[in-house]
Amino acid sequence: MDKKETHLIGHLEELRRRIIVTLAAFFLFLITAFLFVQDIYDWLIRDLDGKLAVLGPSEILWVYMMLSGICAIAASIPVAAYQLWRFVAPALTKTERKVTLMYIPGLFALFLAGISFGYFVLFPIVLSFLTHLSSGHFETMFTADRYFRFMVNLSLPFGFLFEMPLVVMFLTRLGILNPYRLAKARKLSYFLLIVVSILITPPDFISDFLVMIPLLVLFEVSVTLSAFVYKKRLREETAAAA
């Protein structure tokens, strides 16, 4: 076995360890969240008049597991980000290690900000709009499964989409992206973000518009931050060369 194969096997073994640690943390957070899931459930339905319906015993478990899973994903993001940083750290300089390590708290904060935007801003507006459409014509009854699926579909994607600026900054710092590439890909990026906004929202124009605008703003913020990081990186390289 030559050195390249040995080196590759070592990288794969390291990656496997990082994945195992991340999955172990996820399941630990999942179990912890499940212990408090009834309190989480009560908090999420605090503004509803009456109780949500269930169509079978298994639906109760599915709803509880879904809520616990969302909490576990949120709590696991810093662990996953740190494990990823540990995996790529040997390829980074000492300065890059310090700088990129500081991105991890930001990832967690932006994920929570994205979920909060989806839950506190977007979800009530869309739910109120759709409920208003049925007013006087239909008897509205929410099942727990449909209600929380709807909530998760509107809220969870924003947790990941709000990571866009920080991920772009990170990739710019590593030299993988730069603001010029992002600017050239603006039209394609807009198209993809519009498609995403349509896919993750209910089939009505109001919902699509409410999701579309924040995504486009996030992209422009990402381009601006990429330009800032790129210029700083060039200055550091110039100073190091001098």
Short mmCIF file of C-alpha atoms in Angstrom, two decimals:
data_model
loop_
_atom_site.label_atom_id
_atom_site.label_comp_id
_atom_site.label_asym_id
_atom_site.label_seq_id
_atom_site.Cartn_x
_atom_site.Cartn_y
_atom_site.Cartn_z
CA MET A 1 0.00 0.00 0.00
CA ASP A 2 1.54 3.31 -1.08
CA LYS A 3 1.61 6.56 0.84
CA LYS A 4 -1.35 8.08 -1.05
CA GLU A 5 -3.64 5.16 -0.19
CA THR A 6 -2.49 5.23 3.43
CA HIS A 7 -3.12 8.98 3.58
CA LEU A 8 -6.61 8.55 2.06
CA ILE A 9 -7.52 5.78 4.48
CA GLY A 10 -6.39 7.97 7.36
CA HIS A 11 -8.63 10.81 6.14
CA LEU A 12 -11.62 8.48 5.77
CA GLU A 13 -11.06 7.07 9.25
CA GLU A 14 -10.89 10.59 10.68
CA LEU A 15 -14.08 11.54 8.82
CA ARG A 16 -15.82 8.45 10.18
CA ARG A 17 -14.88 9.40 13.74
CA ARG A 18 -16.21 12.94 13.27
CA ILE A 19 -19.50 11.63 11.88
CA ILE A 20 -19.90 9.17 14.74
CA VAL A 21 -19.33 11.91 17.33
CA THR A 22 -21.90 14.14 15.59
CA LEU A 23 -24.50 11.36 15.42
CA ALA A 24 -23.90 10.44 19.06
CA ALA A 25 -24.49 14.06 20.07
CA PHE A 26 -27.64 14.20 17.94
CA PHE A 27 -29.16 11.10 19.59
CA LEU A 28 -28.21 12.38 23.04
CA PHE A 29 -29.98 15.69 22.33
CA LEU A 30 -32.91 13.77 20.81
CA ILE A 31 -33.41 11.74 23.99
CA THR A 32 -33.07 14.84 26.17
CA ALA A 33 -35.59 16.78 24.07
CA PHE A 34 -38.02 13.85 24.15
CA LEU A 35 -38.01 13.96 27.96
CA PHE A 36 -39.34 17.54 27.79
CA VAL A 37 -41.37 17.24 24.59
CA GLN A 38 -44.75 17.69 26.29
CA ASP A 39 -43.64 21.05 27.67
CA ILE A 40 -42.38 22.01 24.20
CA TYR A 41 -45.69 20.93 22.69
CA ASP A 42 -47.69 22.96 25.22
CA TRP A 43 -45.61 26.06 24.49
CA LEU A 44 -46.04 25.75 20.72
CA ILE A 45 -49.83 25.50 20.92
CA ARG A 46 -50.22 28.16 23.60
CA ASP A 47 -52.05 30.55 21.25
CA LEU A 48 -54.46 27.99 19.80
CA ASP A 49 -58.09 27.90 20.81
CA GLY A 50 -58.76 24.34 21.88
CA LYS A 51 -56.71 21.23 21.31
CA LEU A 52 -55.33 19.67 18.17
CA ALA A 53 -56.89 16.44 16.92
CA VAL A 54 -55.06 13.17 16.28
CA LEU A 55 -56.21 10.42 13.93
CA GLY A 56 -54.49 7.56 15.70
CA PRO A 57 -52.17 6.65 18.60
CA SER A 58 -49.09 6.49 16.35
CA GLU A 59 -49.64 10.08 15.28
CA ILE A 60 -48.98 11.26 18.83
CA LEU A 61 -45.57 9.55 18.84
CA TRP A 62 -44.78 10.91 15.36
CA VAL A 63 -45.53 14.48 16.44
CA TYR A 64 -43.43 14.14 19.59
CA MET A 65 -40.53 12.65 17.63
CA MET A 66 -40.75 15.42 15.05
CA LEU A 67 -40.56 18.13 17.71
CA SER A 68 -37.73 16.35 19.52
CA GLY A 69 -35.88 15.95 16.22
CA ILE A 70 -36.05 19.67 15.46
CA CYS A 71 -34.64 20.49 18.89
CA ALA A 72 -31.90 17.88 18.45
CA ILE A 73 -30.93 19.28 15.04
CA ALA A 74 -30.65 22.79 16.47
CA ALA A 75 -28.56 21.64 19.42
CA SER A 76 -26.32 19.47 17.22
CA ILE A 77 -25.30 22.26 14.84
CA PRO A 78 -22.40 23.56 17.02
CA VAL A 79 -21.16 19.98 17.50
CA ALA A 80 -21.34 19.22 13.77
CA ALA A 81 -19.64 22.51 12.90
CA TYR A 82 -16.86 21.88 15.41
CA GLN A 83 -16.28 18.35 14.12
CA LEU A 84 -16.11 19.69 10.57
CA TRP A 85 -13.62 22.32 11.72
CA ARG A 86 -11.49 19.65 13.41
CA PHE A 87 -11.51 17.65 10.18
CA VAL A 88 -10.32 20.52 7.95
CA ALA A 89 -8.10 22.22 10.58
CA PRO A 90 -4.88 20.38 9.59
CA ALA A 91 -5.14 21.94 6.10
CA LEU A 92 -5.48 25.47 7.50
CA THR A 93 -2.89 27.91 8.73
CA LYS A 94 -2.77 28.87 12.39
CA THR A 95 -4.51 32.18 11.65
CA GLU A 96 -7.19 30.50 9.55
CA ARG A 97 -7.87 28.02 12.34
CA LYS A 98 -8.51 30.80 14.83
CA VAL A 99 -10.68 32.79 12.42
CA THR A 100 -12.80 29.87 11.21
CA LEU A 101 -13.31 28.57 14.75
CA MET A 102 -15.12 31.81 15.57
CA TYR A 103 -17.74 31.01 12.91
CA ILE A 104 -19.21 28.15 14.95
CA PRO A 105 -21.23 30.24 17.48
CA GLY A 106 -22.49 32.30 14.55
CA LEU A 107 -23.83 29.20 12.81
CA PHE A 108 -25.87 28.29 15.87
CA ALA A 109 -27.12 31.86 16.36
CA LEU A 110 -28.15 32.21 12.71
CA PHE A 111 -29.93 28.86 12.75
CA LEU A 112 -31.98 29.98 15.74
CA ALA A 113 -32.60 33.35 14.08
CA GLY A 114 -33.85 31.61 10.94
CA ILE A 115 -36.21 29.32 12.83
CA SER A 116 -37.44 32.27 14.90
CA PHE A 117 -38.14 34.27 11.74
CA GLY A 118 -40.08 31.38 10.25
CA TYR A 119 -42.03 30.67 13.44
CA PHE A 120 -42.70 34.14 14.85
CA VAL A 121 -43.01 36.13 11.61
CA LEU A 122 -43.85 33.98 8.62
CA PHE A 123 -45.90 31.18 10.19
CA PRO A 124 -48.52 33.41 11.90
CA ILE A 125 -48.99 35.52 8.74
CA VAL A 126 -49.46 32.53 6.43
CA LEU A 127 -51.63 30.63 8.92
CA SER A 128 -53.85 33.68 9.47
CA PHE A 129 -54.16 34.24 5.73
CA LEU A 130 -55.11 30.65 4.97
CA THR A 131 -57.50 30.45 7.93
CA HIS A 132 -59.16 33.67 6.79
CA LEU A 133 -59.81 32.10 3.38
CA SER A 134 -61.85 29.33 4.99
CA SER A 135 -63.78 31.66 7.29
CA GLY A 136 -67.53 31.33 6.77
CA HIS A 137 -67.21 28.59 4.18
CA PHE A 138 -65.50 25.67 5.90
CA GLU A 139 -65.34 24.17 9.35
CA THR A 140 -61.67 24.36 10.23
CA MET A 141 -60.14 21.54 12.27
CA PHE A 142 -56.40 21.08 12.65
CA THR A 143 -54.81 17.70 13.28
CA ALA A 144 -51.56 17.69 15.25
CA ASP A 145 -49.65 16.02 12.42
CA ARG A 146 -50.78 18.46 9.70
CA TYR A 147 -50.40 21.50 11.95
CA PHE A 148 -46.81 20.75 12.97
CA ARG A 149 -45.81 19.60 9.49
CA PHE A 150 -47.02 22.96 8.22
CA MET A 151 -45.12 24.78 10.97
CA VAL A 152 -41.90 22.83 10.38
CA ASN A 153 -42.07 23.25 6.60
CA LEU A 154 -42.24 27.02 7.03
CA SER A 155 -39.77 27.38 9.89
CA LEU A 156 -37.02 24.76 9.59
CA PRO A 157 -35.79 25.68 6.07
CA PHE A 158 -35.10 29.22 7.28
CA GLY A 159 -32.83 27.83 9.97
CA PHE A 160 -30.53 26.47 7.25
CA LEU A 161 -31.06 29.31 4.76
CA PHE A 162 -30.06 31.91 7.36
CA GLU A 163 -26.68 30.16 7.51
CA MET A 164 -25.96 31.39 3.97
CA PRO A 165 -24.01 34.57 4.87
CA LEU A 166 -21.74 32.79 7.33
CA VAL A 167 -21.14 29.82 5.02
CA VAL A 168 -20.25 32.21 2.18
CA MET A 169 -17.85 34.09 4.48
CA PHE A 170 -16.25 30.80 5.53
CA LEU A 171 -15.79 29.60 1.94
CA THR A 172 -14.44 33.03 0.94
CA ARG A 173 -11.96 32.86 3.79
CA LEU A 174 -10.74 29.49 2.49
CA GLY A 175 -10.45 30.86 -1.05
CA ILE A 176 -13.18 28.63 -2.49
CA LEU A 177 -15.55 31.54 -3.20
CA ASN A 178 -15.10 35.22 -3.93
CA PRO A 179 -17.52 38.12 -4.48
CA TYR A 180 -16.83 38.19 -8.21
CA ARG A 181 -17.99 34.61 -8.67
CA LEU A 182 -21.07 35.32 -6.62
CA ALA A 183 -21.87 38.43 -8.64
CA LYS A 184 -21.55 36.50 -11.90
CA ALA A 185 -23.89 33.82 -10.54
CA ARG A 186 -26.46 36.36 -9.31
CA LYS A 187 -29.13 35.59 -11.94
CA LEU A 188 -28.82 31.84 -11.43
CA SER A 189 -28.81 32.28 -7.65
CA TYR A 190 -31.94 34.41 -7.78
CA PHE A 191 -33.66 31.79 -9.90
CA LEU A 192 -32.70 28.98 -7.50
CA LEU A 193 -33.78 30.96 -4.45
CA ILE A 194 -37.14 31.76 -6.04
CA VAL A 195 -37.63 28.06 -6.81
CA VAL A 196 -36.75 27.20 -3.20
CA SER A 197 -39.20 29.80 -1.87
CA ILE A 198 -41.99 28.30 -4.00
CA LEU A 199 -41.17 24.73 -2.96
CA ILE A 200 -41.09 25.34 0.80
CA THR A 201 -44.26 27.42 1.03
CA PRO A 202 -47.97 26.71 0.56
CA PRO A 203 -49.30 27.29 -2.98
CA ASP A 204 -50.26 30.94 -2.67
CA PHE A 205 -48.58 34.13 -3.85
CA ILE A 206 -48.48 35.81 -0.44
CA SER A 207 -46.47 32.99 1.12
CA ASP A 208 -44.09 32.83 -1.84
CA PHE A 209 -43.50 36.57 -1.71
CA LEU A 210 -42.94 36.62 2.06
CA VAL A 211 -40.28 33.91 1.73
CA MET A 212 -38.74 35.14 -1.52
CA ILE A 213 -37.80 38.63 -0.31
CA PRO A 214 -35.79 37.51 2.78
CA LEU A 215 -33.92 34.93 0.69
CA LEU A 216 -32.88 37.49 -1.92
CA VAL A 217 -31.83 39.89 0.84
CA LEU A 218 -29.78 37.11 2.44
CA PHE A 219 -28.00 36.50 -0.85
CA GLU A 220 -27.09 40.18 -1.24
CA VAL A 221 -25.89 40.29 2.36
CA SER A 222 -23.77 37.22 1.62
CA VAL A 223 -22.19 38.92 -1.41
CA THR A 224 -21.40 42.02 0.65
CA LEU A 225 -19.84 40.00 3.46
CA SER A 226 -17.89 37.94 0.94
CA ALA A 227 -16.41 41.14 -0.51
CA PHE A 228 -15.41 42.29 2.99
CA VAL A 229 -13.73 38.96 3.83
CA TYR A 230 -12.08 38.75 0.41
CA LYS A 231 -10.48 42.21 0.72
CA LYS A 232 -9.29 41.42 4.24
CA ARG A 233 -7.81 38.13 3.03
CA LEU A 234 -5.96 39.91 0.20
CA ARG A 235 -4.53 42.46 2.63
CA GLU A 236 -3.28 39.68 4.92
CA GLU A 237 -1.69 37.82 2.01
CA THR A 238 -0.01 41.00 0.77
CA ALA A 239 1.32 41.78 4.25
CA ALA A 240 2.60 38.21 4.64
CA ALA A 241 4.33 38.36 1.25
CA ALA A 242 5.95 41.69 2.12
#
